[in-house]
XYZ file of C-alpha atoms in Angstrom:
424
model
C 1.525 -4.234 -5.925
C -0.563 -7.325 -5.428
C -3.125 -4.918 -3.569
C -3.187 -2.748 -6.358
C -4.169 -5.360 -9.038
C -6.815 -7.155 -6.684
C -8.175 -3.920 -6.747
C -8.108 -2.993 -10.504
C -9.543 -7.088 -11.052
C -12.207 -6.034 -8.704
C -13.457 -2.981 -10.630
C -13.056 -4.564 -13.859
C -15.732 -7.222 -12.362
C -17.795 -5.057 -10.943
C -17.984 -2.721 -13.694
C -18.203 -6.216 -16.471
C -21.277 -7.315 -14.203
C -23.088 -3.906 -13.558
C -23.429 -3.783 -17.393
C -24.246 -7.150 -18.555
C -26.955 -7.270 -15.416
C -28.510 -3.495 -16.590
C -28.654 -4.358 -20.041
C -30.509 -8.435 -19.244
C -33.082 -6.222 -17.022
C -33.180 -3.690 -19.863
C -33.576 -6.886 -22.442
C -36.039 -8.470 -20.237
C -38.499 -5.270 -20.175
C -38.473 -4.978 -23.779
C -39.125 -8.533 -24.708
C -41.506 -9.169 -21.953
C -44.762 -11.453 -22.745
C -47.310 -9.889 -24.190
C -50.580 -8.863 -22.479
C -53.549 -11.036 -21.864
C -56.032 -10.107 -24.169
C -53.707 -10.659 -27.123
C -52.807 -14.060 -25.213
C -56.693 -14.827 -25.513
C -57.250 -13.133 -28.819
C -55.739 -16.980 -29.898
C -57.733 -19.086 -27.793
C -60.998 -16.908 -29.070
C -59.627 -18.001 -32.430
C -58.969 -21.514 -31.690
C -62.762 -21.336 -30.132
C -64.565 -19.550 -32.700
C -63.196 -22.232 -35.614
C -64.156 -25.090 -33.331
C -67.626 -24.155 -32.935
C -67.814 -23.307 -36.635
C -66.721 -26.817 -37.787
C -69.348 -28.350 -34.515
C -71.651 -26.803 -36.684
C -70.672 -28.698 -39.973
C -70.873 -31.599 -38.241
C -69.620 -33.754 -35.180
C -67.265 -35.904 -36.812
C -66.221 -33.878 -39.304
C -64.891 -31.316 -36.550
C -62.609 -34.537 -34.987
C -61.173 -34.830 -37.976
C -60.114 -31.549 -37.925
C -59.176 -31.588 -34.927
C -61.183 -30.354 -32.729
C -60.514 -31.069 -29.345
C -63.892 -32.244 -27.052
C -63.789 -33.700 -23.485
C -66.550 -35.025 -20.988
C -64.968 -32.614 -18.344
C -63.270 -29.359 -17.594
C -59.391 -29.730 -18.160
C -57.499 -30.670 -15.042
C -54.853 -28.675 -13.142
C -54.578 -25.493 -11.189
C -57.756 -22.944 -12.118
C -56.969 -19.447 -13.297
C -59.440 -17.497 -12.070
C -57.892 -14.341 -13.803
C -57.854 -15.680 -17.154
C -60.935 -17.613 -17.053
C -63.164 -14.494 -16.387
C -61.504 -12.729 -18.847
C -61.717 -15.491 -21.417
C -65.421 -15.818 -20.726
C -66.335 -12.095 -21.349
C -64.110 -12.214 -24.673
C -66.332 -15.552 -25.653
C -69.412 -13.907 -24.734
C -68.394 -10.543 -26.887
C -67.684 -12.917 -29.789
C -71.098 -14.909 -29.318
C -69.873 -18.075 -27.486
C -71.189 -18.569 -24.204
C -70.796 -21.278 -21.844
C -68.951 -21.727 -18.576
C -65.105 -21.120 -19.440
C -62.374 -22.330 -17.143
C -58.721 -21.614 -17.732
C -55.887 -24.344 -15.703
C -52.114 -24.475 -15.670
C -50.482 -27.888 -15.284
C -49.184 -28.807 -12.851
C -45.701 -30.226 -14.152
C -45.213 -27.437 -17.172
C -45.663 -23.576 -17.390
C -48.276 -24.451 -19.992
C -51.948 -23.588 -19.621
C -55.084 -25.092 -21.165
C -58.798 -23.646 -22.149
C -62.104 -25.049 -21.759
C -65.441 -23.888 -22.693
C -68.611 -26.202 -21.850
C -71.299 -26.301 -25.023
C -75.030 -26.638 -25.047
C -74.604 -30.599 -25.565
C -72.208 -30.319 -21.704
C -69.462 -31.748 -23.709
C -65.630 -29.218 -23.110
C -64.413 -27.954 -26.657
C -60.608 -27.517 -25.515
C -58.168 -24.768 -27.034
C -54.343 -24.396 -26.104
C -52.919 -21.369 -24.391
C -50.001 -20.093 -25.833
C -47.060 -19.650 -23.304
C -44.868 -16.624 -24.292
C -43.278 -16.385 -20.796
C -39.788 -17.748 -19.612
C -39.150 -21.225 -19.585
C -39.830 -23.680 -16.513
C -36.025 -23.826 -15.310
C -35.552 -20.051 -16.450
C -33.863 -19.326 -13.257
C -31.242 -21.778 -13.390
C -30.335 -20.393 -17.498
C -30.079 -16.887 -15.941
C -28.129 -18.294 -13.027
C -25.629 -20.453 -15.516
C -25.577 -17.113 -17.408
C -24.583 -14.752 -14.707
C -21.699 -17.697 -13.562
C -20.335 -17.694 -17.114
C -19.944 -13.954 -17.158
C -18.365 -13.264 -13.915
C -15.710 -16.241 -15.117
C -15.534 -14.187 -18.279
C -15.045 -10.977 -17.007
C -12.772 -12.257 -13.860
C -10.396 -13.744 -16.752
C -10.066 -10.711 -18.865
C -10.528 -8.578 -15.614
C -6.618 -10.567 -14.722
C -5.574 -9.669 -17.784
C -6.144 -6.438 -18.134
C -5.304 -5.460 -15.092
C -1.530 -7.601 -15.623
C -1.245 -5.446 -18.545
C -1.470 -2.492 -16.398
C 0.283 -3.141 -13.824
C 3.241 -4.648 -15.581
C 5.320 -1.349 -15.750
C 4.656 -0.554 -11.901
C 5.938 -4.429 -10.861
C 8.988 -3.551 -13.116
C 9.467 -0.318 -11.235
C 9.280 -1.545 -8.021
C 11.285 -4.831 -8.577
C 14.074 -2.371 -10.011
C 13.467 0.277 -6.667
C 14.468 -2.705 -4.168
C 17.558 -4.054 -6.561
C 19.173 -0.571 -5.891
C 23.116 -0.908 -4.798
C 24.535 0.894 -2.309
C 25.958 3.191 -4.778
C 22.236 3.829 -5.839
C 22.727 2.770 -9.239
C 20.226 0.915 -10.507
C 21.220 -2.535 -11.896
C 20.708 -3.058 -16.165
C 16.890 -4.641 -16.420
C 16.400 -7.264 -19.843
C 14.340 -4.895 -22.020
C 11.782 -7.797 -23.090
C 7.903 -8.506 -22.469
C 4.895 -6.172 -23.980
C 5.597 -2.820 -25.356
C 5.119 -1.045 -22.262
C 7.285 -2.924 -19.992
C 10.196 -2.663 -22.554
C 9.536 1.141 -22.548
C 9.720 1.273 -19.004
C 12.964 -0.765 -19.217
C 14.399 1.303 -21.379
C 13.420 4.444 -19.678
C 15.114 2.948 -16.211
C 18.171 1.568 -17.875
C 18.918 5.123 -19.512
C 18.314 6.973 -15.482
C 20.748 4.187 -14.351
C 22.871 5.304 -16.530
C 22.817 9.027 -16.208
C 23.029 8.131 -12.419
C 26.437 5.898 -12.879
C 27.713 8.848 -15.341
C 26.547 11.435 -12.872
C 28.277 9.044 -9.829
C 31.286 8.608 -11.656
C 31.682 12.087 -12.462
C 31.405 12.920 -9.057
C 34.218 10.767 -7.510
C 36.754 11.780 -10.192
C 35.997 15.149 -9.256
C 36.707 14.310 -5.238
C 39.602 12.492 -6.379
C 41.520 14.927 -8.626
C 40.795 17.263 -5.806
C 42.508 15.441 -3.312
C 45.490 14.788 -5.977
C 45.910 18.345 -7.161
C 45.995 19.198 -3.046
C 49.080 17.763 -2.440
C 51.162 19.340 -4.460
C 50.894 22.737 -3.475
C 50.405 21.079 0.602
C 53.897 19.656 0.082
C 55.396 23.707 -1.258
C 53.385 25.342 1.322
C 54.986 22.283 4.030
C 58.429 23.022 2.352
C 57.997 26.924 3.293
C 56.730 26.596 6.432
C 59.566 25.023 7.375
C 61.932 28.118 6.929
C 59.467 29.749 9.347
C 61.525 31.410 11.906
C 59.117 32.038 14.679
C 58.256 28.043 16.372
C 54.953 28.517 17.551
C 54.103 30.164 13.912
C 55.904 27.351 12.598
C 53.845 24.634 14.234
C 50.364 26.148 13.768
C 51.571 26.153 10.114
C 52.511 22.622 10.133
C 49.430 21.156 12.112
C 46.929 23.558 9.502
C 48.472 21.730 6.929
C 48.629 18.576 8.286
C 44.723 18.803 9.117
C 44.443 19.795 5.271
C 46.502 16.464 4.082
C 43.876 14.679 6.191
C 41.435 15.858 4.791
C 42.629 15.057 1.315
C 43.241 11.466 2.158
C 39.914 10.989 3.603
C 38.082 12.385 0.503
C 40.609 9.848 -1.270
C 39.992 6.910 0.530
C 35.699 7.707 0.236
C 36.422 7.759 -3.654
C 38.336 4.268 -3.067
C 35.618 2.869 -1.046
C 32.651 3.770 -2.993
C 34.413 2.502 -6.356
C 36.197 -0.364 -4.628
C 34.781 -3.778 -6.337
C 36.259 -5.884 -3.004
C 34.646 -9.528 -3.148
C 32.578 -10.852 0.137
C 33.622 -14.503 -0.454
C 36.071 -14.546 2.104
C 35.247 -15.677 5.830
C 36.231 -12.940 8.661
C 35.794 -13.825 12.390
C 34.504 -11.050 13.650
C 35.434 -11.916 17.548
C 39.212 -12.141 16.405
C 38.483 -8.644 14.010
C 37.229 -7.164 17.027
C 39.844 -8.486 19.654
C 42.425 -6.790 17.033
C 41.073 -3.330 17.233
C 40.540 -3.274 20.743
C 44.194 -3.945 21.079
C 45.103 -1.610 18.368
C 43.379 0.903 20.110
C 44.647 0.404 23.441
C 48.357 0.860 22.569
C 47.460 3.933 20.743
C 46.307 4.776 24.565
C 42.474 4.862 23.639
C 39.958 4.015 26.176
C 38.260 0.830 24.124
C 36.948 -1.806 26.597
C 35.349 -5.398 25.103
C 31.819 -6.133 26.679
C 30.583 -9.420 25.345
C 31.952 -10.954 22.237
C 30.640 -14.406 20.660
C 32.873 -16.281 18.362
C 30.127 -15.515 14.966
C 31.562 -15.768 11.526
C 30.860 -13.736 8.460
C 31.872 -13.249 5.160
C 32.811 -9.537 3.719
C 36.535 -8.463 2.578
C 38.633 -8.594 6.144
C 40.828 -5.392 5.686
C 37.511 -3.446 4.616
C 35.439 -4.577 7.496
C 38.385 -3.791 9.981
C 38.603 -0.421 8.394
C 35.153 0.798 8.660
C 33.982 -1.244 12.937
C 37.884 0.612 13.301
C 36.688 4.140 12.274
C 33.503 3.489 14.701
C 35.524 2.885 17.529
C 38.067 5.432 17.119
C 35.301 7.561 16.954
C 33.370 6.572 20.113
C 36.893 6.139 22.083
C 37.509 10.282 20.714
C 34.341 12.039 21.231
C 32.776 9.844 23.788
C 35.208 9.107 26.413
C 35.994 5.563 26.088
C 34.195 2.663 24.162
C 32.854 -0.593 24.853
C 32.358 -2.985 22.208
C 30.483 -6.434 22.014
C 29.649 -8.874 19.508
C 26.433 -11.093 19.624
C 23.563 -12.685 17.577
C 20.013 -11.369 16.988
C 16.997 -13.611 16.872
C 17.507 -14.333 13.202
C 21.211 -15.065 13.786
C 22.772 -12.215 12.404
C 25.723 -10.983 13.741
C 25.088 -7.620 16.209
C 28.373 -5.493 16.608
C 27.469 -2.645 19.271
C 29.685 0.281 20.333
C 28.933 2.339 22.733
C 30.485 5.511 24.824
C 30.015 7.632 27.648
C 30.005 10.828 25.729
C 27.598 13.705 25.393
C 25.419 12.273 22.583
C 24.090 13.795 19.521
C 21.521 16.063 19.476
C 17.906 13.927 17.894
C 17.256 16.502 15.096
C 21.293 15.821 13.664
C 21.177 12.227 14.103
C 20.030 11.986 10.182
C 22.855 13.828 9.471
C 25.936 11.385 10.805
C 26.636 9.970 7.990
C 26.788 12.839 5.964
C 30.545 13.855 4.624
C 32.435 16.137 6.845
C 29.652 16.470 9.471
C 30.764 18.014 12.608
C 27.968 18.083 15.877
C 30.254 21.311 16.965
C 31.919 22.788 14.518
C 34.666 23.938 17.216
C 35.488 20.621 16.965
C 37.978 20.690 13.945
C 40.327 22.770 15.832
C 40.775 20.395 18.850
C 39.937 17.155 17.831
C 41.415 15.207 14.641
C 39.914 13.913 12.105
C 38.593 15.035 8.397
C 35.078 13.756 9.414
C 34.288 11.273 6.631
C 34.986 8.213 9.357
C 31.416 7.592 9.897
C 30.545 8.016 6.011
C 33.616 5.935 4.889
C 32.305 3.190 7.430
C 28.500 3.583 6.214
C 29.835 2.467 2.367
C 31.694 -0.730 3.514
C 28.976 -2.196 5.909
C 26.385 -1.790 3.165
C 28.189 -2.923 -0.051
C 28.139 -6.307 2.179
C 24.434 -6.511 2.653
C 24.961 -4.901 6.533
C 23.655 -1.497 8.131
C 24.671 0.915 10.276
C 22.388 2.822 13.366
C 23.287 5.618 15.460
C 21.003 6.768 18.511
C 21.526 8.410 21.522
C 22.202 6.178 24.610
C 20.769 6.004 28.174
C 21.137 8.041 30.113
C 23.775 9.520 28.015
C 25.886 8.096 25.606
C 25.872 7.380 21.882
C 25.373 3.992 20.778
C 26.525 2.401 17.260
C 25.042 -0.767 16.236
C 26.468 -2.494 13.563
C 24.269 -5.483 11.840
C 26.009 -7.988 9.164
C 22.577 -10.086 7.611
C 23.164 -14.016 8.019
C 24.785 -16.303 5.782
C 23.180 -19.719 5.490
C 26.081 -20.894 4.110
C 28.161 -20.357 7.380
C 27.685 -22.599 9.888
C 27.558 -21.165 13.542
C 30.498 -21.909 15.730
């Protein structure tokens, strides 16, 4: 987002400076000096009434002020303007040798024009051209307007990219139950629209969410009922073998009902994470949970790390992952270590088959199945890995699955780090 309004800032400039610098070169060809003879046409002036008062008389003419000099005026020559201010004279009767000079500490210039007695009868030459220290005005200018435009430039470009900060400051604040939290509908006009707009998706979403998991849940209610009849009648089946594929089809059915339960549960559940769980004794426990259920589960590696998260939650969900790998896989081994950063690294991996890579996005999924045949041999309602996916993230972990080499699948389990736990 920053990006975004260094770029719109940096139009804004460019675009404030393009047009201010166009229209001074516009402004500067329109008002430029005028041309030499109408620069002269004054000194001719000045000229013609000096010669005309000489002619009334010497003194006469000083008090007029008429300006006479023993010499040529001083300072750089014009050669440019001197020849043309002697043809003018000479066109308007005045001849004598004419000399033009700029000073040498001003832009101003001065006229000369030697008489029959060899005295200089001076005349001023107007300046209409930019002042001495004209570049540093224009370069004072150009400074003031870039500061101009660079501070409304920020402004503007805030005002535009208010909304987007908004949306993407809501985007990362999304739960794991992708809700979007309620955002204070304050600031300009725009922002508060866009508040509002986001707080009534959020909304629709929780509605929508909500919805949905009393819709799972009656479902897995209302299933029992006629489970337990259709339990009740298979019972009085006669044949055994009928009788037990009866049984075990409805057994698989009551597992599935509980599992769609127990989602609802966990995506609803409101479980604090203020409590401390060792997560070397929470492993230790499932390993020899799993074990006595005769499960091939193995512990690799396990540091004593700490974390906080609800205890019977986190059991429930590293549980389903291992029961998982120790099914499909062939065994499990499990360790427990710290990244770089400090946070706690649970890994689980098996000796199994693997997953194939294009249904590895798919794991997580409710009632995914890599064979479908699957169902019939192996237990399980397949919501494990999704039921396990909704605890690690409501406490701030996540969940990876990839294949293993050379074979095997491995589950990584990452819990972020708590400052406020000191390692052990």
């Amino acid at each position: 987002m920053k990006s975004l309004r260094n770029r719109i800032v940096a139009l804004l400039i460019l675009a404030i400076v393009t047009v201010v610098t166009l229209a001074t070169f516009v402004a500067s060809r329109v008002l430029q000096p005028p041309s030499t003879d109408v620069r002269l046409a004054t000194v001719v002036a000045q000229m013609r009434m000096g010669t005309a008062l000489l002619s009334s008389g010497r003194d006469s003419a000083l008090r007029a002020g008429v300006l006479l000099r023993d010499a040529p005026p001083s300072g750089e020559r014009d050669d440019l303007l001197s020849s043309a201010l002697a043809q003018t004279l000479e066109s308007n009767g005045i001849f004598g040798e004419t000399v033009v000079t700029k000073q040498s500490r001003s832009n101003e210039a001065a006229a000369g024009v030697q008489l029959a007695n060899k005295e200089w009868l001076y005349a001023v030459v107007p300046n209409h051209g930019p002042p001495p220290d004209g570049w540093f005005v224009l370069a004072g200018w150009m400074v003031l307007i870039v500061m101009g435009s660079t501070a409304v430039s920020i402004f503007a470009a805030s005002k535009i990219t208010g909304p987007l900060e908004l949306l993407q400051s809501a985007a990362g604040r999304i739960g794991s139950d992708g809700v979007l939290p309620h955002i204070p509908e304050t600031g300009a006009g725009e922002v508060r629209a866009t508040a509002q707009a986001l707080n009534r998706l959020s909304a629709r979403l929780r509605s929508a969410m909500e919805s949905r998991m009393r819709l799972v849940a009656a479902a897995g209610h209302d299933l029992r009922t006629p489970m337990t009849r259709m339990r009740l009648r298979a019972e009085f089946v006669v044949d055994d073998e009928e009788r037990e594929k009866w049984l075990a089809d409805l057994e698989e059915l009551d597992s599935i009902a509980d599992s769609a339960i127990r989602l609802v549960r966990e995506e609803v559940a409101a479980e604090s994470a203020s409590d401390t769980v060792q997560l070397d004794d929470l492993i230790s426990e499932i390993v020899g949970e799993m074990r006595q259920l005769g499960l091939k589960v193995h512990p690799g590696a396990v540091e004593p790390i700490p974390a906080r998260g609800a205890p019977l939650a986190l059991k429930r969900a590293i549980r389903n992952l291992v029961i998982n790998a120790a099914t499909h896989g062939g065994g499990a081994t499990v360790t427990l270590q710290r990244d770089q950063a400090g946070a706690a690294v649970i890994t689980i991996a098996d000796n199994g088959p693997g997953i194939p890579a294009e249904l590895l996005s798919q794991v997580f999924e409710p009632f995914f199945r890599v064979d479908m045949a699957r169902r019939k041999t192996v237990p399980g309602a397949g919501l494990g890995l999704a039921i396990a996916k909704e605890i690690i993230e409501r406490f701030g972990g996540t969940i990876e699955i990839a294949n293993g080499h050379p074979k095997g699948l491995v589950q990584t389990i990452r819990l972020e780090r708590r400052d406020d736990i000191g390692a052990i």
